[in-house]
Amino acid sequence: MSFAELGLSDKVQQAVEASGYTEPTPIQAQAIPHVLARRDVLGIAQTGTGKTAAFTLPMLTLLETGRARARMPRTLILEPTRELAAQVQDNFDKYGINHRLSVALLIGGVSFGDQDAKITRGVDVLIATPGRLLDHFERGKLLLSGVELLVIDEADRMLDMGFIPDIERIVKLVPFTRQTLFFSATMPPEIQRLADAFLHNPVKVEVARAASTAATITQRLVATGSEDYEKRETLRGLIRGATDLKNAIVFCNRKRDVAVLHRSLQKHGFAAAALHGDMDQHARMAALDSFRTGEMPILVASDVAARGLDIPAVSHVFNYDIPHHAEDYVHRIGRTGRAGRTGYSFTLVGPGDEKSLTAIEKLIGQPIEWEGPSLAEMPSSGERPSRRRVRNEERSTRGRKGGRRSQSEGREERRPERQEEAAPQSRQEQSRQEQPRQEQAPRAPRPERENRPARSPQGRSRHDHDNDAPVVGLGDHVPAFLLRPTPIKKAK
Ligand code: ADP
Ligand code: MG
């Protein structure tokens, strides 16, 4: 199957050729002819299968006839995150190089003024996140009554992010006679309900079972303790011992943990970037860029932040936390093993994670192998430190968020780590030869102090949350209330 057989215009075909794609992916091959025939399409295919071009290429062809009117976009694409919206825009820039189309992006974190001006002039393609689109609409500067084609992309993620009410509102604002394209990696019942409501007599294009994972991915489970410092140590061992690690995404369930783990990895000499929902647009783009260019080969991310990001050829996925929703597992490991390449995924499993694991194995329809001892084979630990330590960490992290740490301090810490990271290959090989699997045994208490870049005594926080040795009693942390002078009531 070639792109020439799909009915795309010459302009689009030339741009596709120039971009280096030689063959359409299955979802593209199946969806594009139907989009061109103006049918509604329900496209279900896992992450990384090329769904974006499945709608951008035929849209470009369709948009060659007709022209935009002021304040009335001709087509509307809804994306759950700003990054995904920006990626779709990149797609239009790349494949629309032979067209003269006006493409506007309506996402948070960008000023209303520029976006307003563009819309007022008239746009062919409007790419938006649901909330921002409604903000614009409510300001009265935007009319949706000219939308001929509506794309709802990453529908399952829209559901996870609570955007469904917004989308239902938006769908009521666009003409009933529009063409609708609806894409999702998975099809939970709520998404099916929406598809039934929004699509008219759709063609259903389904590439693989919604819950399947690519066969090119080697999936492994790694038993670990449930304390954060134990998990971080297990993760470091995995990264150091990984085979053919080129770049990796490390997933956390909570955005707060993204920040903590990111700092910890940096302190341990890994060149890592972070991506979570609390970062502003500029910081997110900068993090992504540093990861794409390879400057930062490790990206610590939350599900929402990383959803559907176009990062080609990720060699490894590490699930620092086992995902609560089994479908997230499919999405996460879909970041690797793309386009037939081999990939690896390692999922940390601690006490208490058994239920989530069972759900994942049920969803993907196969058991996942353990790397090293299984959780059941792990020695149960009586000497595990108390929860207090974890709480101390949280407290100190919160303190730092408040900006106690100066900018220059952060920069100083970073520098030696990049140098260390400069020869990742040799270091991995080394550790592989020395201790291929033992290295990953999660339980051995291993003080990692020697790996830490030197810091000035002032730079060293009393509440340093990254000293991973178990702490006895209060450790070096004394809660502030204990340091306050005790008020002694005077007797009257
Ligand atoms: P999805 O939305 O299904 O998760 P994307 O549209 O983001 O996937 O595409 C995933 C990756 O595959 C991107 O890096 C994209 O450039 C690449 N890709 C898409 N179509 C093709 C193709 N026909 N040939 C080769 N690579 C492709
Ligand atoms: Mg996508």
PDB file of N, CA, C and O in Angstrom, residues 316-368:
ATOM      1  N   HIS A 316      13.199   2.944  26.031  1.00  0.00           N
ATOM      2  CA  HIS A 316      12.749   2.350  27.283  1.00  0.00           C
ATOM      3  C   HIS A 316      11.615   3.143  27.935  1.00  0.00           C
ATOM      4  O   HIS A 316      11.620   4.368  27.887  1.00  0.00           O
ATOM      5  N   VAL A 317      10.707   2.397  28.541  1.00  0.00           N
ATOM      6  CA  VAL A 317       9.692   3.019  29.393  1.00  0.00           C
ATOM      7  C   VAL A 317       9.837   2.405  30.781  1.00  0.00           C
ATOM      8  O   VAL A 317       9.924   1.182  30.917  1.00  0.00           O
ATOM      9  N   PHE A 318       9.914   3.252  31.779  1.00  0.00           N
ATOM     10  CA  PHE A 318       9.956   2.762  33.156  1.00  0.00           C
ATOM     11  C   PHE A 318       8.695   3.239  33.870  1.00  0.00           C
ATOM     12  O   PHE A 318       8.423   4.441  33.905  1.00  0.00           O
ATOM     13  N   ASN A 319       7.949   2.320  34.419  1.00  0.00           N
ATOM     14  CA  ASN A 319       6.804   2.701  35.233  1.00  0.00           C
ATOM     15  C   ASN A 319       7.258   2.747  36.682  1.00  0.00           C
ATOM     16  O   ASN A 319       7.310   1.725  37.358  1.00  0.00           O
ATOM     17  N   TYR A 320       7.605   3.931  37.118  1.00  0.00           N
ATOM     18  CA  TYR A 320       8.021   4.109  38.506  1.00  0.00           C
ATOM     19  C   TYR A 320       6.858   3.739  39.429  1.00  0.00           C
ATOM     20  O   TYR A 320       7.029   3.100  40.452  1.00  0.00           O
ATOM     21  N   ASP A 321       5.669   4.162  39.027  1.00  0.00           N
ATOM     22  CA  ASP A 321       4.449   3.706  39.701  1.00  0.00           C
ATOM     23  C   ASP A 321       3.683   2.828  38.722  1.00  0.00           C
ATOM     24  O   ASP A 321       3.585   3.156  37.541  1.00  0.00           O
ATOM     25  N   ILE A 322       3.133   1.759  39.224  1.00  0.00           N
ATOM     26  CA  ILE A 322       2.248   0.969  38.373  1.00  0.00           C
ATOM     27  C   ILE A 322       0.984   1.804  38.164  1.00  0.00           C
ATOM     28  O   ILE A 322       0.479   2.414  39.102  1.00  0.00           O
ATOM     29  N   PRO A 323       0.498   1.927  36.929  1.00  0.00           N
ATOM     30  CA  PRO A 323      -0.660   2.807  36.737  1.00  0.00           C
ATOM     31  C   PRO A 323      -1.919   2.281  37.427  1.00  0.00           C
ATOM     32  O   PRO A 323      -2.134   1.080  37.495  1.00  0.00           O
ATOM     33  N   HIS A 324      -2.731   3.205  37.930  1.00  0.00           N
ATOM     34  CA  HIS A 324      -3.987   2.811  38.568  1.00  0.00           C
ATOM     35  C   HIS A 324      -4.973   2.277  37.544  1.00  0.00           C
ATOM     36  O   HIS A 324      -5.767   1.393  37.833  1.00  0.00           O
ATOM     37  N   HIS A 325      -4.952   2.874  36.353  1.00  0.00           N
ATOM     38  CA  HIS A 325      -5.864   2.426  35.299  1.00  0.00           C
ATOM     39  C   HIS A 325      -5.093   1.562  34.319  1.00  0.00           C
ATOM     40  O   HIS A 325      -4.075   2.005  33.766  1.00  0.00           O
ATOM     41  N   ALA A 326      -5.574   0.368  34.119  1.00  0.00           N
ATOM     42  CA  ALA A 326      -4.850  -0.571  33.264  1.00  0.00           C
ATOM     43  C   ALA A 326      -4.615   0.008  31.870  1.00  0.00           C
ATOM     44  O   ALA A 326      -3.574  -0.224  31.255  1.00  0.00           O
ATOM     45  N   GLU A 327      -5.551   0.796  31.380  1.00  0.00           N
ATOM     46  CA  GLU A 327      -5.389   1.336  30.026  1.00  0.00           C
ATOM     47  C   GLU A 327      -4.204   2.293  29.940  1.00  0.00           C
ATOM     48  O   GLU A 327      -3.591   2.437  28.890  1.00  0.00           O
ATOM     49  N   ASP A 328      -3.898   2.946  31.049  1.00  0.00           N
ATOM     50  CA  ASP A 328      -2.722   3.817  31.044  1.00  0.00           C
ATOM     51  C   ASP A 328      -1.450   3.017  30.793  1.00  0.00           C
ATOM     52  O   ASP A 328      -0.497   3.519  30.216  1.00  0.00           O
ATOM     53  N   TYR A 329      -1.462   1.775  31.251  1.00  0.00           N
ATOM     54  CA  TYR A 329      -0.288   0.932  31.014  1.00  0.00           C
ATOM     55  C   TYR A 329      -0.061   0.786  29.508  1.00  0.00           C
ATOM     56  O   TYR A 329       1.055   0.919  29.016  1.00  0.00           O
ATOM     57  N   VAL A 330      -1.158   0.529  28.809  1.00  0.00           N
ATOM     58  CA  VAL A 330      -1.064   0.356  27.359  1.00  0.00           C
ATOM     59  C   VAL A 330      -0.541   1.638  26.705  1.00  0.00           C
ATOM     60  O   VAL A 330       0.330   1.611  25.845  1.00  0.00           O
ATOM     61  N   HIS A 331      -1.043   2.763  27.161  1.00  0.00           N
ATOM     62  CA  HIS A 331      -0.580   4.039  26.606  1.00  0.00           C
ATOM     63  C   HIS A 331       0.888   4.276  26.902  1.00  0.00           C
ATOM     64  O   HIS A 331       1.651   4.707  26.061  1.00  0.00           O
ATOM     65  N   ARG A 332       1.249   4.022  28.149  1.00  0.00           N
ATOM     66  CA  ARG A 332       2.630   4.301  28.548  1.00  0.00           C
ATOM     67  C   ARG A 332       3.612   3.479  27.735  1.00  0.00           C
ATOM     68  O   ARG A 332       4.564   4.008  27.179  1.00  0.00           O
ATOM     69  N   ILE A 333       3.391   2.177  27.693  1.00  0.00           N
ATOM     70  CA  ILE A 333       4.408   1.383  27.023  1.00  0.00           C
ATOM     71  C   ILE A 333       4.299   1.543  25.513  1.00  0.00           C
ATOM     72  O   ILE A 333       5.227   1.219  24.794  1.00  0.00           O
ATOM     73  N   GLY A 334       3.193   2.129  25.064  1.00  0.00           N
ATOM     74  CA  GLY A 334       3.075   2.477  23.646  1.00  0.00           C
ATOM     75  C   GLY A 334       4.068   3.556  23.226  1.00  0.00           C
ATOM     76  O   GLY A 334       4.200   3.868  22.055  1.00  0.00           O
ATOM     77  N   ARG A 335       4.769   4.155  24.187  1.00  0.00           N
ATOM     78  CA  ARG A 335       5.796   5.155  23.871  1.00  0.00           C
ATOM     79  C   ARG A 335       7.036   4.507  23.284  1.00  0.00           C
ATOM     80  O   ARG A 335       7.886   5.168  22.727  1.00  0.00           O
ATOM     81  N   THR A 336       7.158   3.192  23.481  1.00  0.00           N
ATOM     82  CA  THR A 336       8.338   2.511  22.937  1.00  0.00           C
ATOM     83  C   THR A 336       7.868   1.442  21.950  1.00  0.00           C
ATOM     84  O   THR A 336       6.683   1.208  21.794  1.00  0.00           O
ATOM     85  N   GLY A 337       8.821   0.814  21.275  1.00  0.00           N
ATOM     86  CA  GLY A 337       8.461  -0.243  20.324  1.00  0.00           C
ATOM     87  C   GLY A 337       7.641   0.257  19.158  1.00  0.00           C
ATOM     88  O   GLY A 337       6.873  -0.477  18.563  1.00  0.00           O
ATOM     89  N   ARG A 338       7.799   1.546  18.821  1.00  0.00           N
ATOM     90  CA  ARG A 338       7.008   2.103  17.734  1.00  0.00           C
ATOM     91  C   ARG A 338       7.535   1.682  16.369  1.00  0.00           C
ATOM     92  O   ARG A 338       8.716   1.442  16.216  1.00  0.00           O
ATOM     93  N   ALA A 339       6.611   1.674  15.420  1.00  0.00           N
ATOM     94  CA  ALA A 339       6.948   1.428  14.017  1.00  0.00           C
ATOM     95  C   ALA A 339       7.882   0.226  13.874  1.00  0.00           C
ATOM     96  O   ALA A 339       8.862   0.257  13.142  1.00  0.00           O
ATOM     97  N   GLY A 340       7.580  -0.840  14.620  1.00  0.00           N
ATOM     98  CA  GLY A 340       8.325  -2.081  14.448  1.00  0.00           C
ATOM     99  C   GLY A 340       9.673  -2.127  15.141  1.00  0.00           C
ATOM    100  O   GLY A 340      10.369  -3.132  15.081  1.00  0.00           O
ATOM    101  N   ARG A 341      10.061  -1.022  15.795  1.00  0.00           N
ATOM    102  CA  ARG A 341      11.350  -1.036  16.500  1.00  0.00           C
ATOM    103  C   ARG A 341      11.213  -1.786  17.819  1.00  0.00           C
ATOM    104  O   ARG A 341      10.125  -1.913  18.359  1.00  0.00           O
ATOM    105  N   THR A 342      12.338  -2.271  18.338  1.00  0.00           N
ATOM    106  CA  THR A 342      12.257  -2.958  19.617  1.00  0.00           C
ATOM    107  C   THR A 342      12.240  -1.941  20.750  1.00  0.00           C
ATOM    108  O   THR A 342      12.781  -0.851  20.636  1.00  0.00           O
ATOM    109  N   GLY A 343      11.605  -2.311  21.821  1.00  0.00           N
ATOM    110  CA  GLY A 343      11.538  -1.427  22.975  1.00  0.00           C
ATOM    111  C   GLY A 343      11.462  -2.244  24.251  1.00  0.00           C
ATOM    112  O   GLY A 343      11.216  -3.452  24.209  1.00  0.00           O
ATOM    113  N   TYR A 344      11.691  -1.591  25.360  1.00  0.00           N
ATOM    114  CA  TYR A 344      11.658  -2.259  26.649  1.00  0.00           C
ATOM    115  C   TYR A 344      10.776  -1.483  27.604  1.00  0.00           C
ATOM    116  O   TYR A 344      10.802  -0.245  27.611  1.00  0.00           O
ATOM    117  N   SER A 345      10.026  -2.216  28.405  1.00  0.00           N
ATOM    118  CA  SER A 345       9.307  -1.531  29.472  1.00  0.00           C
ATOM    119  C   SER A 345       9.525  -2.281  30.782  1.00  0.00           C
ATOM    120  O   SER A 345       9.507  -3.513  30.817  1.00  0.00           O
ATOM    121  N   PHE A 346       9.798  -1.519  31.822  1.00  0.00           N
ATOM    122  CA  PHE A 346       9.987  -2.089  33.152  1.00  0.00           C
ATOM    123  C   PHE A 346       8.988  -1.437  34.098  1.00  0.00           C
ATOM    124  O   PHE A 346       8.891  -0.202  34.131  1.00  0.00           O
ATOM    125  N   THR A 347       8.260  -2.248  34.821  1.00  0.00           N
ATOM    126  CA  THR A 347       7.248  -1.724  35.728  1.00  0.00           C
ATOM    127  C   THR A 347       7.589  -2.111  37.162  1.00  0.00           C
ATOM    128  O   THR A 347       7.710  -3.295  37.473  1.00  0.00           O
ATOM    129  N   LEU A 348       7.777  -1.129  37.997  1.00  0.00           N
ATOM    130  CA  LEU A 348       8.062  -1.387  39.409  1.00  0.00           C
ATOM    131  C   LEU A 348       6.784  -1.840  40.104  1.00  0.00           C
ATOM    132  O   LEU A 348       5.735  -1.200  39.956  1.00  0.00           O
ATOM    133  N   VAL A 349       6.881  -2.930  40.828  1.00  0.00           N
ATOM    134  CA  VAL A 349       5.718  -3.450  41.537  1.00  0.00           C
ATOM    135  C   VAL A 349       6.087  -3.643  43.005  1.00  0.00           C
ATOM    136  O   VAL A 349       7.029  -4.367  43.316  1.00  0.00           O
ATOM    137  N   GLY A 350       5.388  -2.965  43.871  1.00  0.00           N
ATOM    138  CA  GLY A 350       5.658  -3.079  45.305  1.00  0.00           C
ATOM    139  C   GLY A 350       4.470  -3.686  46.019  1.00  0.00           C
ATOM    140  O   GLY A 350       3.415  -3.915  45.411  1.00  0.00           O
ATOM    141  N   PRO A 351       4.643  -3.944  47.316  1.00  0.00           N
ATOM    142  CA  PRO A 351       3.516  -4.466  48.088  1.00  0.00           C
ATOM    143  C   PRO A 351       2.329  -3.506  47.964  1.00  0.00           C
ATOM    144  O   PRO A 351       2.505  -2.292  48.044  1.00  0.00           O
ATOM    145  N   GLY A 352       1.165  -4.039  47.695  1.00  0.00           N
ATOM    146  CA  GLY A 352      -0.011  -3.188  47.547  1.00  0.00           C
ATOM    147  C   GLY A 352      -0.360  -2.919  46.089  1.00  0.00           C
ATOM    148  O   GLY A 352      -1.422  -2.383  45.783  1.00  0.00           O
ATOM    149  N   ASP A 353       0.554  -3.271  45.176  1.00  0.00           N
ATOM    150  CA  ASP A 353       0.300  -3.015  43.756  1.00  0.00           C
ATOM    151  C   ASP A 353      -0.339  -4.207  43.046  1.00  0.00           C
ATOM    152  O   ASP A 353      -0.586  -4.156  41.840  1.00  0.00           O
ATOM    153  N   GLU A 354      -0.594  -5.278  43.804  1.00  0.00           N
ATOM    154  CA  GLU A 354      -1.019  -6.525  43.160  1.00  0.00           C
ATOM    155  C   GLU A 354      -2.315  -6.354  42.365  1.00  0.00           C
ATOM    156  O   GLU A 354      -2.461  -6.896  41.270  1.00  0.00           O
ATOM    157  N   LYS A 355      -3.231  -5.567  42.917  1.00  0.00           N
ATOM    158  CA  LYS A 355      -4.529  -5.418  42.255  1.00  0.00           C
ATOM    159  C   LYS A 355      -4.381  -4.744  40.889  1.00  0.00           C
ATOM    160  O   LYS A 355      -4.968  -5.180  39.896  1.00  0.00           O
ATOM    161  N   SER A 356      -3.588  -3.672  40.871  1.00  0.00           N
ATOM    162  CA  SER A 356      -3.371  -2.964  39.609  1.00  0.00           C
ATOM    163  C   SER A 356      -2.711  -3.886  38.595  1.00  0.00           C
ATOM    164  O   SER A 356      -3.038  -3.859  37.411  1.00  0.00           O
ATOM    165  N   LEU A 357      -1.777  -4.701  39.086  1.00  0.00           N
ATOM    166  CA  LEU A 357      -1.070  -5.608  38.182  1.00  0.00           C
ATOM    167  C   LEU A 357      -2.035  -6.624  37.573  1.00  0.00           C
ATOM    168  O   LEU A 357      -2.013  -6.878  36.364  1.00  0.00           O
ATOM    169  N   THR A 358      -2.897  -7.171  38.418  1.00  0.00           N
ATOM    170  CA  THR A 358      -3.868  -8.143  37.914  1.00  0.00           C
ATOM    171  C   THR A 358      -4.734  -7.514  36.822  1.00  0.00           C
ATOM    172  O   THR A 358      -4.992  -8.127  35.785  1.00  0.00           O
ATOM    173  N   ALA A 359      -5.154  -6.280  37.055  1.00  0.00           N
ATOM    174  CA  ALA A 359      -6.009  -5.605  36.067  1.00  0.00           C
ATOM    175  C   ALA A 359      -5.266  -5.417  34.745  1.00  0.00           C
ATOM    176  O   ALA A 359      -5.844  -5.583  33.660  1.00  0.00           O
ATOM    177  N   ILE A 360      -3.996  -5.074  34.824  1.00  0.00           N
ATOM    178  CA  ILE A 360      -3.212  -4.863  33.595  1.00  0.00           C
ATOM    179  C   ILE A 360      -3.060  -6.171  32.830  1.00  0.00           C
ATOM    180  O   ILE A 360      -3.290  -6.236  31.621  1.00  0.00           O
ATOM    181  N   GLU A 361      -2.691  -7.226  33.556  1.00  0.00           N
ATOM    182  CA  GLU A 361      -2.475  -8.495  32.868  1.00  0.00           C
ATOM    183  C   GLU A 361      -3.772  -9.003  32.248  1.00  0.00           C
ATOM    184  O   GLU A 361      -3.775  -9.614  31.189  1.00  0.00           O
ATOM    185  N   LYS A 362      -4.877  -8.699  32.913  1.00  0.00           N
ATOM    186  CA  LYS A 362      -6.175  -9.102  32.369  1.00  0.00           C
ATOM    187  C   LYS A 362      -6.463  -8.307  31.084  1.00  0.00           C
ATOM    188  O   LYS A 362      -6.886  -8.860  30.074  1.00  0.00           O
ATOM    189  N   LEU A 363      -6.179  -7.003  31.139  1.00  0.00           N
ATOM    190  CA  LEU A 363      -6.465  -6.161  29.974  1.00  0.00           C
ATOM    191  C   LEU A 363      -5.619  -6.554  28.769  1.00  0.00           C
ATOM    192  O   LEU A 363      -6.129  -6.649  27.649  1.00  0.00           O
ATOM    193  N   ILE A 364      -4.332  -6.767  28.977  1.00  0.00           N
ATOM    194  CA  ILE A 364      -3.481  -7.079  27.828  1.00  0.00           C
ATOM    195  C   ILE A 364      -3.539  -8.565  27.471  1.00  0.00           C
ATOM    196  O   ILE A 364      -2.971  -8.982  26.466  1.00  0.00           O
ATOM    197  N   GLY A 365      -4.232  -9.326  28.318  1.00  0.00           N
ATOM    198  CA  GLY A 365      -4.478 -10.720  27.975  1.00  0.00           C
ATOM    199  C   GLY A 365      -3.261 -11.620  28.075  1.00  0.00           C
ATOM    200  O   GLY A 365      -3.203 -12.651  27.424  1.00  0.00           O
ATOM    201  N   GLN A 366      -2.294 -11.221  28.859  1.00  0.00           N
ATOM    202  CA  GLN A 366      -1.117 -12.076  29.043  1.00  0.00           C
ATOM    203  C   GLN A 366      -0.414 -11.698  30.340  1.00  0.00           C
ATOM    204  O   GLN A 366      -0.467 -10.542  30.749  1.00  0.00           O
ATOM    205  N   PRO A 367       0.257 -12.696  30.953  1.00  0.00           N
ATOM    206  CA  PRO A 367       1.035 -12.340  32.142  1.00  0.00           C
ATOM    207  C   PRO A 367       2.333 -11.641  31.725  1.00  0.00           C
ATOM    208  O   PRO A 367       2.824 -11.863  30.626  1.00  0.00           O
ATOM    209  N   ILE A 368       2.848 -10.784  32.593  1.00  0.00           N
ATOM    210  CA  ILE A 368       4.114 -10.108  32.304  1.00  0.00           C
ATOM    211  C   ILE A 368       5.199 -10.788  33.136  1.00  0.00           C
ATOM    212  O   ILE A 368       4.986 -11.089  34.313  1.00  0.00           O
TER     213      ILE A 368
END
